PDB file of C-alpha atoms in Angstrom:
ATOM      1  CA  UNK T   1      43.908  85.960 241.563  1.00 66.00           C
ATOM      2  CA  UNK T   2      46.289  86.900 244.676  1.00 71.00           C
ATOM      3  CA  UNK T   3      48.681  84.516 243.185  1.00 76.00           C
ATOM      4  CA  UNK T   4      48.892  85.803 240.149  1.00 82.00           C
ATOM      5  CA  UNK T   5      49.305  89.659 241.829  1.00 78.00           C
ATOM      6  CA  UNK T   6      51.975  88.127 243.924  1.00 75.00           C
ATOM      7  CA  UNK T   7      53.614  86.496 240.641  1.00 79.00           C
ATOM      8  CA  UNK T   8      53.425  89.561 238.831  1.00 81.00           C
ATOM      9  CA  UNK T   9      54.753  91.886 242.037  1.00 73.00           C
ATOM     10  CA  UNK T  10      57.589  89.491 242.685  1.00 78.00           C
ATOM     11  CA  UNK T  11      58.956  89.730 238.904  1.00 79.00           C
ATOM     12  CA  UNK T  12      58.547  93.712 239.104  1.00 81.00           C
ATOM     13  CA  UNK T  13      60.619  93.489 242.368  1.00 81.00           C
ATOM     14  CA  UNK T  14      58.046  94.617 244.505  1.00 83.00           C
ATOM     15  CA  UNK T  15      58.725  92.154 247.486  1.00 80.00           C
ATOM     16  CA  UNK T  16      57.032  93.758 250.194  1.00 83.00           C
ATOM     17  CA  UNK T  17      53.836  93.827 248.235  1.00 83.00           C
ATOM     18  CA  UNK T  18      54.430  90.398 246.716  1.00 83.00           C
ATOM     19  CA  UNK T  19      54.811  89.247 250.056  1.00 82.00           C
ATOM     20  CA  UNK T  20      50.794  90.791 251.044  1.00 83.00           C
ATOM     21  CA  UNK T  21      49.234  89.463 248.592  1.00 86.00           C
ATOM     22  CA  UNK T  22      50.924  86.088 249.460  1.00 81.00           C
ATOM     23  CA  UNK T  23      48.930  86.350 252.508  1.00 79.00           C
ATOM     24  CA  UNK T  24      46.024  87.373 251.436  1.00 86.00           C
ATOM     25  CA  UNK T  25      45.597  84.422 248.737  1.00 86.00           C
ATOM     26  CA  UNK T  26      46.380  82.459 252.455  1.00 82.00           C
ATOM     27  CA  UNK T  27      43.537  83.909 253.990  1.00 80.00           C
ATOM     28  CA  UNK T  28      41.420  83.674 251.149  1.00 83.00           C
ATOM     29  CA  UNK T  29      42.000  79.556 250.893  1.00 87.00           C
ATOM     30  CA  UNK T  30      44.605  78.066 253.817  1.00 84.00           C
ATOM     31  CA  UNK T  31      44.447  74.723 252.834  1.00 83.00           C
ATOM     32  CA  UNK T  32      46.307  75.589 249.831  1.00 89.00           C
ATOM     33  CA  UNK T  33      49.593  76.193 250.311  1.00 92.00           C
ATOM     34  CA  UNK T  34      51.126  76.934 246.597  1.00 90.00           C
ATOM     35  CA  UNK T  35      51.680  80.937 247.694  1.00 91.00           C
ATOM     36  CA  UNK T  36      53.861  79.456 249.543  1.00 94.00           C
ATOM     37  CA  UNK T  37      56.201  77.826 247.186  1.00 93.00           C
ATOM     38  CA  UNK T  38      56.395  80.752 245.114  1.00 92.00           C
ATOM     39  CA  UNK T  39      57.153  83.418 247.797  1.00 93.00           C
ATOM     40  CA  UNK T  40      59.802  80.765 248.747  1.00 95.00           C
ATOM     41  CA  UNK T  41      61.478  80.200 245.370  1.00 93.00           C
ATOM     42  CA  UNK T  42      61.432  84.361 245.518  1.00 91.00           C
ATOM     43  CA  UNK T  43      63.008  84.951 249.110  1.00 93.00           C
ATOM     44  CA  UNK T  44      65.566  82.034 248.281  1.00 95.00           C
ATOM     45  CA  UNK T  45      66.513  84.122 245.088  1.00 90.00           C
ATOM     46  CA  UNK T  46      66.494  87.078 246.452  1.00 92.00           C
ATOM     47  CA  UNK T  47      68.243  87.265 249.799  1.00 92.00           C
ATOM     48  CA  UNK T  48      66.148  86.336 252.417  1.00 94.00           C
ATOM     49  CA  UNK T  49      67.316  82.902 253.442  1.00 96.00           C
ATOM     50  CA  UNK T  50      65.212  83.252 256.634  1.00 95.00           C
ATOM     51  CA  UNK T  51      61.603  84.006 255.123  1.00 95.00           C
ATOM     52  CA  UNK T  52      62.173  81.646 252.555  1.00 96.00           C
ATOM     53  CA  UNK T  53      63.762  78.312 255.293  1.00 97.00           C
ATOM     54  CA  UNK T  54      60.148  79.295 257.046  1.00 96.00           C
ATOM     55  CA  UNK T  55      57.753  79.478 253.836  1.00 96.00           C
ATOM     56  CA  UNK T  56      59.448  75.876 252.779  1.00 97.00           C
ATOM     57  CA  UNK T  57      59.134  74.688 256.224  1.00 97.00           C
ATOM     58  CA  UNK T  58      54.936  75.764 255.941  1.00 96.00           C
ATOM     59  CA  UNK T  59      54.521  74.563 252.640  1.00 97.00           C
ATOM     60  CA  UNK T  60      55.679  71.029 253.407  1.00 98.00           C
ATOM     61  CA  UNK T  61      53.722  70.566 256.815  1.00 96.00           C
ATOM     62  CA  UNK T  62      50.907  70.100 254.107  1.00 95.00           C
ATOM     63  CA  UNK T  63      52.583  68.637 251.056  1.00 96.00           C
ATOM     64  CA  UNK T  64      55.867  67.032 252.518  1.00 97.00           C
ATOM     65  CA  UNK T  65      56.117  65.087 248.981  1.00 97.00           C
ATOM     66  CA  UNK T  66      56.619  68.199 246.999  1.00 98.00           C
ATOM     67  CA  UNK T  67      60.692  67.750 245.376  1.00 98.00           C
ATOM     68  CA  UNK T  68      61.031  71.388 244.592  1.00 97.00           C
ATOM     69  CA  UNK T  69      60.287  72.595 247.779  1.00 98.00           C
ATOM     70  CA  UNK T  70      62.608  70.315 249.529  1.00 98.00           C
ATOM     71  CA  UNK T  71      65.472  71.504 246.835  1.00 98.00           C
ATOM     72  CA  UNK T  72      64.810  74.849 247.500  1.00 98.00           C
ATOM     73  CA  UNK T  73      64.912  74.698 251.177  1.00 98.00           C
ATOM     74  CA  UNK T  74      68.049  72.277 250.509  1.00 98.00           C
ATOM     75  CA  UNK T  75      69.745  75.544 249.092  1.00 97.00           C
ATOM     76  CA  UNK T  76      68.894  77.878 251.658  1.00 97.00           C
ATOM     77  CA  UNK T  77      70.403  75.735 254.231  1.00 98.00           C
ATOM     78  CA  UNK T  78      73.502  75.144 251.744  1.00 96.00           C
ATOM     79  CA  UNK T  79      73.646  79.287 252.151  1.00 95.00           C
ATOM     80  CA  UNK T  80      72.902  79.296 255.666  1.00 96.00           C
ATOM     81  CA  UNK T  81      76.045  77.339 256.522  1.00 95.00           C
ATOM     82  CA  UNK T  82      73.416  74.051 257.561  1.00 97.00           C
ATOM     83  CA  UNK T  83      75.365  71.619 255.738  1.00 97.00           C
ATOM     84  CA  UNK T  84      74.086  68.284 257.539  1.00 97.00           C
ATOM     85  CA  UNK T  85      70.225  69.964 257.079  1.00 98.00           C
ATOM     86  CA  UNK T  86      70.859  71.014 253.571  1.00 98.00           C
ATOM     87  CA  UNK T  87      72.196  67.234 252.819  1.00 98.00           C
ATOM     88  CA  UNK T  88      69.373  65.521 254.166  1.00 98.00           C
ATOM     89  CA  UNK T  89      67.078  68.029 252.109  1.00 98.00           C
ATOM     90  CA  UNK T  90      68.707  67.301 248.906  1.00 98.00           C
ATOM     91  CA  UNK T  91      68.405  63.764 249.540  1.00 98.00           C
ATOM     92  CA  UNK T  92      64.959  63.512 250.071  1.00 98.00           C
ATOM     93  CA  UNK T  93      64.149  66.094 246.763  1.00 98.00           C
ATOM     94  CA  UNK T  94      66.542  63.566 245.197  1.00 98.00           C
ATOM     95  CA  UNK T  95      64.502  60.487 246.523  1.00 98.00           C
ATOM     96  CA  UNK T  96      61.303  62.400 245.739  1.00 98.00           C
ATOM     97  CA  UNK T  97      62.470  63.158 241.664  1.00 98.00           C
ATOM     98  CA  UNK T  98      64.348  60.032 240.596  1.00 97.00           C
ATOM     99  CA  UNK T  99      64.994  62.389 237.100  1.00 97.00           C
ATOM    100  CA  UNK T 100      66.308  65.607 238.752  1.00 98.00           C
ATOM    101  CA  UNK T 101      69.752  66.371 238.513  1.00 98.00           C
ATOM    102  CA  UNK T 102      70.152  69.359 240.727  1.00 98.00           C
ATOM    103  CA  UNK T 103      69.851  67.985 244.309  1.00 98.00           C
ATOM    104  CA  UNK T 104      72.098  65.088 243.429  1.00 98.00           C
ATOM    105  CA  UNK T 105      75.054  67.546 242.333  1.00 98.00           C
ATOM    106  CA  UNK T 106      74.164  69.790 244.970  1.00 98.00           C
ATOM    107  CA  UNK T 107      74.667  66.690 247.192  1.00 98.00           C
ATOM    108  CA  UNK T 108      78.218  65.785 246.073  1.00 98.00           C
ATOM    109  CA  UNK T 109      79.444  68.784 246.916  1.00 96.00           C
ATOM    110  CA  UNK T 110      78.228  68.740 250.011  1.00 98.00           C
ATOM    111  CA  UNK T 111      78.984  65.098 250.678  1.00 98.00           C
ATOM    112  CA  UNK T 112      82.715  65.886 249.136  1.00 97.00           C
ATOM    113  CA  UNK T 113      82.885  69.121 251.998  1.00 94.00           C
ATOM    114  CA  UNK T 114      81.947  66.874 254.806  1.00 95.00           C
ATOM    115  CA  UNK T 115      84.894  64.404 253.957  1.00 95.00           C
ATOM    116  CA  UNK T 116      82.534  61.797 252.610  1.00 97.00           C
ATOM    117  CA  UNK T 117      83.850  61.497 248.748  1.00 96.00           C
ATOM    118  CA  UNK T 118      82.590  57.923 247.900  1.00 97.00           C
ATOM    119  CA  UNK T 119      79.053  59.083 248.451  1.00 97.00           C
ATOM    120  CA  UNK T 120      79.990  62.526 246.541  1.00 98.00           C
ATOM    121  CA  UNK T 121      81.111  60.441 243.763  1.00 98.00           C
ATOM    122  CA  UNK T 122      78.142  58.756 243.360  1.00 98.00           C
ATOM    123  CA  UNK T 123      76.204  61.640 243.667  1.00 98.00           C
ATOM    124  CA  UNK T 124      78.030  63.257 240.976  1.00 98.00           C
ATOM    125  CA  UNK T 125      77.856  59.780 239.024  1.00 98.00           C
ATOM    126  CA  UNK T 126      73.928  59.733 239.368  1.00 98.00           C
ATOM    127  CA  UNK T 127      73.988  63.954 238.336  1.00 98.00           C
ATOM    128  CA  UNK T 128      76.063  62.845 235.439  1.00 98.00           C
ATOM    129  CA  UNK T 129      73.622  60.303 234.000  1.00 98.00           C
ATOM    130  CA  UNK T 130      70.906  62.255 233.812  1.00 98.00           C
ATOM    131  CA  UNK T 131      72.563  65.761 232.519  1.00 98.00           C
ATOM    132  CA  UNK T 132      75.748  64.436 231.023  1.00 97.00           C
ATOM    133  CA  UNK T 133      75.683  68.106 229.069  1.00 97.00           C
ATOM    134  CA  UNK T 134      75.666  69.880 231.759  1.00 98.00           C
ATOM    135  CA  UNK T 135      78.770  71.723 233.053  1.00 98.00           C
ATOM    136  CA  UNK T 136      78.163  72.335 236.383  1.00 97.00           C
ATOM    137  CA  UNK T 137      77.674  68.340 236.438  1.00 98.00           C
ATOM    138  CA  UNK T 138      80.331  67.764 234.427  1.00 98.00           C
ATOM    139  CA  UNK T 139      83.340  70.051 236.348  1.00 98.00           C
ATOM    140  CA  UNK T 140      81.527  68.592 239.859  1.00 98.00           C
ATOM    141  CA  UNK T 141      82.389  65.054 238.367  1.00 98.00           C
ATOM    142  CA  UNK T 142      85.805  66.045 237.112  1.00 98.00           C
ATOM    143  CA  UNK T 143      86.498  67.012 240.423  1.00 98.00           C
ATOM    144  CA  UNK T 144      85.778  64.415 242.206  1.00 98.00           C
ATOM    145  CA  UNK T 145      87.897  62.203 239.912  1.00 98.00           C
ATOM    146  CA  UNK T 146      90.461  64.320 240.612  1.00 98.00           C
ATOM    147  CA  UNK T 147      90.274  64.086 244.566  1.00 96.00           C
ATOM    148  CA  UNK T 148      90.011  60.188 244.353  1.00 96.00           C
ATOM    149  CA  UNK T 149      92.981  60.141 241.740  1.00 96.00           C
ATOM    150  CA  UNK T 150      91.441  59.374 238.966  1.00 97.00           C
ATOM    151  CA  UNK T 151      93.255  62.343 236.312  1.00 98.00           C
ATOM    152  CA  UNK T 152      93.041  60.746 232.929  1.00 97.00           C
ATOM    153  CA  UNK T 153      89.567  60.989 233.640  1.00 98.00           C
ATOM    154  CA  UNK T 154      89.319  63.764 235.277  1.00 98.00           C
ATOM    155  CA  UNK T 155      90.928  65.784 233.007  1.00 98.00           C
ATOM    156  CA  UNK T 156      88.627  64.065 229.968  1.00 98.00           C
ATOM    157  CA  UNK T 157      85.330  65.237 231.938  1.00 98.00           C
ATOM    158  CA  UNK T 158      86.854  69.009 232.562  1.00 98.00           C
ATOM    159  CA  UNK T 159      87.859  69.539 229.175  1.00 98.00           C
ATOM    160  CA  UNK T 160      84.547  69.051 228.114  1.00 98.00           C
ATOM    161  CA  UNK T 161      83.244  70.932 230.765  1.00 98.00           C
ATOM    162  CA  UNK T 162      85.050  73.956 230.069  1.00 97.00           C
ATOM    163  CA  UNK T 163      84.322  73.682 226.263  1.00 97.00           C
ATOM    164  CA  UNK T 164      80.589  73.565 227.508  1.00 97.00           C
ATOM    165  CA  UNK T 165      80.948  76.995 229.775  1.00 96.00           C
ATOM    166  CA  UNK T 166      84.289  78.818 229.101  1.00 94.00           C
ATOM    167  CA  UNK T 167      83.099  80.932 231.314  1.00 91.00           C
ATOM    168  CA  UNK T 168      82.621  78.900 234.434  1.00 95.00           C
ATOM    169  CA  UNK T 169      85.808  79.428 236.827  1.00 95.00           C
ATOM    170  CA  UNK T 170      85.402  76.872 238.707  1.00 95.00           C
ATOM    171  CA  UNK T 171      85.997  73.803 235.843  1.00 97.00           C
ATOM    172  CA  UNK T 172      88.709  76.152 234.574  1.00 96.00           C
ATOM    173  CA  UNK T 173      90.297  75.967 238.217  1.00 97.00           C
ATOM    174  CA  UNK T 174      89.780  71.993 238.298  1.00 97.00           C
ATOM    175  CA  UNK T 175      90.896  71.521 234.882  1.00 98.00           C
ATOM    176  CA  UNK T 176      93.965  73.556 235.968  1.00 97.00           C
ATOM    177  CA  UNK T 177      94.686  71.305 238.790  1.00 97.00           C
ATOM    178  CA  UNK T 178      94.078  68.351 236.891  1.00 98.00           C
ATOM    179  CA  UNK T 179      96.775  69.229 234.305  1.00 98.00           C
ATOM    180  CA  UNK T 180      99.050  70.071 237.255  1.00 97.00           C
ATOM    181  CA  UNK T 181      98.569  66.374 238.739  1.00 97.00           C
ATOM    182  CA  UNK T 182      99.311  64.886 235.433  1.00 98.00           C
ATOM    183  CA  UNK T 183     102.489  67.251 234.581  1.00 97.00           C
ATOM    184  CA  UNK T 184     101.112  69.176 232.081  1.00 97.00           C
ATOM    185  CA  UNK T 185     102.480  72.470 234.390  1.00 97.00           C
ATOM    186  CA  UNK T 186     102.233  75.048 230.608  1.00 97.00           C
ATOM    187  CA  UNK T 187      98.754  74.253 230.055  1.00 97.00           C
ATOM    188  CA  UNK T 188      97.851  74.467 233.849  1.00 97.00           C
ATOM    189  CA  UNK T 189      99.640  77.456 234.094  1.00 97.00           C
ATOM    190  CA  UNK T 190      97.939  79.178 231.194  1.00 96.00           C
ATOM    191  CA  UNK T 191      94.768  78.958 232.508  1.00 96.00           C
ATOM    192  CA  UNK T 192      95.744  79.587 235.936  1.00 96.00           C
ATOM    193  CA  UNK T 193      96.924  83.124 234.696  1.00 95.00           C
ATOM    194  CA  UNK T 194      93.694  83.422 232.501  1.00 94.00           C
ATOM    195  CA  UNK T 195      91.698  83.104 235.615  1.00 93.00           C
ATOM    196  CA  UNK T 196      94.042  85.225 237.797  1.00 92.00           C
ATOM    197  CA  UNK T 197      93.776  87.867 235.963  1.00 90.00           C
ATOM    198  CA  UNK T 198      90.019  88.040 235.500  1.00 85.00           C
ATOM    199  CA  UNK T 199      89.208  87.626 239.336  1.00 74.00           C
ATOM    200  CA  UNK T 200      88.331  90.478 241.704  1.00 62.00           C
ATOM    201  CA  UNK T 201      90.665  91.368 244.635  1.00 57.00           C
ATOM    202  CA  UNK T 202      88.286  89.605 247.428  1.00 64.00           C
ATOM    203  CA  UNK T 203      87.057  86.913 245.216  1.00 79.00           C
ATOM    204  CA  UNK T 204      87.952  83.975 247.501  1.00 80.00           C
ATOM    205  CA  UNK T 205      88.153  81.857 244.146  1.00 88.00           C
ATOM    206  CA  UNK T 206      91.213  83.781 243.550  1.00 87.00           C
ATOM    207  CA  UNK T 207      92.908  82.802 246.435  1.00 89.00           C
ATOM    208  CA  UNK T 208      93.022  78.883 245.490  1.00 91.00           C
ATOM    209  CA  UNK T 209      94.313  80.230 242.001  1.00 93.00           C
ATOM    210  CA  UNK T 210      97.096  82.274 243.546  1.00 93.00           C
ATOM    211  CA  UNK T 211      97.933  79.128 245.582  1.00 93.00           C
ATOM    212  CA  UNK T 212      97.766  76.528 242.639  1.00 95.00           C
ATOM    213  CA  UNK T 213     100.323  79.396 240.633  1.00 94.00           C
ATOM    214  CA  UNK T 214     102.478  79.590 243.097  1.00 94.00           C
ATOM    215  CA  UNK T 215     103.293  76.039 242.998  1.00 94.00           C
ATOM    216  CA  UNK T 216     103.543  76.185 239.402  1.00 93.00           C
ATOM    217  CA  UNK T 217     105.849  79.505 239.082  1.00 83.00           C
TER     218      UNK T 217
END
């Protein structure tokens, strides 16, 4: 019953109180450690990186199999700036879910940031074959074609990733770069201007567009 107050308080917003009954449902049975998850996945979403890195690090002193929990505490340490910790926790939710997509294209990215793109790639590659619709998967693929040279295909994944999620800057910013590599400078430029102009002042996005422009303009 304390888990399904805490459910119910965390979806009103009511952290605080979330958070009590959290412990009480502890108290109550302490060999089970599910309140955990769940006040976990809430700090996580919710901006409290700390609470959350220590709920995941409780939780899997009892169930260390548990895939979720290792993604989830993979994505606090991606936010905390841990990059080596948040790698090895995607890895292992990876190892743990042989079908989930997230940790491995959480993983190339990180693997690409730490100067290791081989293993990004096939990270990405692996992400790809199990959520080839996806277009976070999709523009993280494109992009990693694009950094080992690979632009024909590059380009052919970030098309379709930006048909999938217009929306998505980040694919529109690849697929922009990718046009630039392959000479296509009017279509790169068009989108580079499209995404200019629909970036905030201190969006730090909008600083690699400004840069890509400028050696277009």
């Amino acid at each position: 019953a304390q888990v399904a107050l805490a459910a119910l308080l965390f979806e009103l917003g009511r952290s605080s109180e979330g958070a009590q009954a959290v412990d009480r449902a502890l108290e109550l049975a302490p060999d089970e450690p599910n309140p955990l998850k769940l006040r976990a996945g809430y700090r996580a979403a919710t901006g409290e990186p700390v609470g959350a890195l220590d709920d995941c690090d409780r939780f899997l002193a009892v169930r260390p199999a548990d895939a979720g929990v290792h993604f989830t505490r993979g994505a606090v340490l991606h936010g905390l700036g841990r990059r080596d910790e948040a790698i090895s926790a995607y890895r292992r939710a990876a190892e743990l879910d042989p079908q989930a997509f997230a940790p491995r294209n959480n993983l190339a990215y990180l693997l690409a940031e730490s100067g290791d793109v081989d293993g990004a790639l096939q990270a990405a590659q692996e992400a790809y074959s199990l959520a080839e619709s996806n277009a976070y998967v999709m523009d993280t693929l494109g992009w990693l074609y694009l950094r080992k040279g690979l632009v024909d295909r590059s380009i052919s994944i970030l098309e379709d990733a930006h048909a999938a999620e217009p929306g998505l800057p980040d694919a529109q910013l690849h697929l922009a770069l990718a046009y630039r590599e392959a000479g296509r400078d009017e279509q790169a430029l068009a989108l580079l201007r499209d995404l200019d102009a629909r970036r905030a002042g201190g969006d730090p996005l909008r600083a690699e567009v400004r840069e890509a422009l400028r050696s277009l303009e």
